[in-house]
PDB file of C-alpha atoms in Angstrom:
ATOM      1  CA  UNK Z   1     104.606  92.601 109.719  1.00 62.00           C
ATOM      2  CA  UNK Z   2     103.674  91.478 113.233  1.00 68.00           C
ATOM      3  CA  UNK Z   3     105.413  94.480 114.774  1.00 71.00           C
ATOM      4  CA  UNK Z   4     103.790  96.893 112.329  1.00 67.00           C
ATOM      5  CA  UNK Z   5     100.390  95.329 112.905  1.00 65.00           C
ATOM      6  CA  UNK Z   6     100.762  95.608 116.683  1.00 67.00           C
ATOM      7  CA  UNK Z   7     101.873  99.243 116.515  1.00 65.00           C
ATOM      8  CA  UNK Z   8      99.115 100.294 114.135  1.00 64.00           C
ATOM      9  CA  UNK Z   9      96.474  98.149 115.786  1.00 60.00           C
ATOM     10  CA  UNK Z  10      97.148  99.728 119.165  1.00 60.00           C
ATOM     11  CA  UNK Z  11      96.075 103.111 117.796  1.00 64.00           C
ATOM     12  CA  UNK Z  12      92.823 101.731 116.460  1.00 63.00           C
ATOM     13  CA  UNK Z  13      93.927 101.600 112.812  1.00 71.00           C
ATOM     14  CA  UNK Z  14      93.027  98.407 111.003  1.00 74.00           C
ATOM     15  CA  UNK Z  15      95.674  97.127 108.637  1.00 78.00           C
ATOM     16  CA  UNK Z  16      95.585  93.950 106.599  1.00 83.00           C
ATOM     17  CA  UNK Z  17      98.525  92.044 105.199  1.00 88.00           C
ATOM     18  CA  UNK Z  18      97.465  93.103 101.699  1.00 91.00           C
ATOM     19  CA  UNK Z  19      97.504  96.793 102.629  1.00 86.00           C
ATOM     20  CA  UNK Z  20     100.806  96.529 104.470  1.00 85.00           C
ATOM     21  CA  UNK Z  21     102.378  94.660 101.544  1.00 90.00           C
ATOM     22  CA  UNK Z  22     101.093  97.194  99.004  1.00 89.00           C
ATOM     23  CA  UNK Z  23     102.331 100.188 101.002  1.00 87.00           C
ATOM     24  CA  UNK Z  24     105.687  98.515 101.681  1.00 89.00           C
ATOM     25  CA  UNK Z  25     106.244  97.800  97.985  1.00 89.00           C
ATOM     26  CA  UNK Z  26     105.273 101.329  96.996  1.00 89.00           C
ATOM     27  CA  UNK Z  27     107.688 102.856  99.487  1.00 88.00           C
ATOM     28  CA  UNK Z  28     110.660 100.485  99.350  1.00 90.00           C
ATOM     29  CA  UNK Z  29     110.379  98.714  95.983  1.00 88.00           C
ATOM     30  CA  UNK Z  30     108.924 101.107  93.386  1.00 89.00           C
ATOM     31  CA  UNK Z  31     107.183  99.874  90.242  1.00 90.00           C
ATOM     32  CA  UNK Z  32     110.072 100.844  87.942  1.00 92.00           C
ATOM     33  CA  UNK Z  33     112.474  98.734  90.017  1.00 89.00           C
ATOM     34  CA  UNK Z  34     110.031  95.794  90.029  1.00 88.00           C
ATOM     35  CA  UNK Z  35     109.619  96.119  86.262  1.00 92.00           C
ATOM     36  CA  UNK Z  36     113.400  96.099  85.773  1.00 92.00           C
ATOM     37  CA  UNK Z  37     113.672  92.936  87.894  1.00 89.00           C
ATOM     38  CA  UNK Z  38     111.005  91.271  85.744  1.00 90.00           C
ATOM     39  CA  UNK Z  39     112.993  92.115  82.606  1.00 93.00           C
ATOM     40  CA  UNK Z  40     116.180  90.729  84.194  1.00 90.00           C
ATOM     41  CA  UNK Z  41     114.361  87.592  85.309  1.00 89.00           C
ATOM     42  CA  UNK Z  42     112.807  86.956  81.907  1.00 91.00           C
ATOM     43  CA  UNK Z  43     116.221  87.332  80.252  1.00 90.00           C
ATOM     44  CA  UNK Z  44     118.042  85.087  82.718  1.00 90.00           C
ATOM     45  CA  UNK Z  45     119.957  82.308  80.968  1.00 90.00           C
ATOM     46  CA  UNK Z  46     122.403  79.887  82.512  1.00 90.00           C
ATOM     47  CA  UNK Z  47     124.919  80.207  79.672  1.00 90.00           C
ATOM     48  CA  UNK Z  48     128.364  79.391  81.031  1.00 92.00           C
ATOM     49  CA  UNK Z  49     127.373  79.897  84.698  1.00 90.00           C
ATOM     50  CA  UNK Z  50     127.610  76.929  87.025  1.00 93.00           C
ATOM     51  CA  UNK Z  51     124.358  75.572  88.411  1.00 93.00           C
ATOM     52  CA  UNK Z  52     125.209  77.132  91.787  1.00 93.00           C
ATOM     53  CA  UNK Z  53     125.897  80.547  90.213  1.00 92.00           C
ATOM     54  CA  UNK Z  54     122.705  80.333  88.147  1.00 90.00           C
ATOM     55  CA  UNK Z  55     120.670  79.385  91.224  1.00 92.00           C
ATOM     56  CA  UNK Z  56     122.175  82.296  93.177  1.00 92.00           C
ATOM     57  CA  UNK Z  57     121.331  84.754  90.380  1.00 90.00           C
ATOM     58  CA  UNK Z  58     117.824  83.285  90.079  1.00 89.00           C
ATOM     59  CA  UNK Z  59     117.212  83.703  93.804  1.00 90.00           C
ATOM     60  CA  UNK Z  60     118.610  87.240  93.833  1.00 88.00           C
ATOM     61  CA  UNK Z  61     116.002  88.324  91.305  1.00 82.00           C
TER      62      UNK Z  61
END
C-alpha cells in the first residue's frame, strides 16, 4: 500500500486506502471467489480435525 501510494501520489493522483483496497480486490480476488470463501467459511466444522488443523483451516479462509 505504501509503495503504491507513493508511486501514484508522485504523479498527482490521489488514492485512498479504500480505493486501493477496492481495486485490489476487484483485480486479484474477484467477487465469485470471495463468495465461495464465505460459503466455505460458513460451512466450516471441526469434526474430527485437531484444534491445530481446524485453526489452520479457519485462518486459510
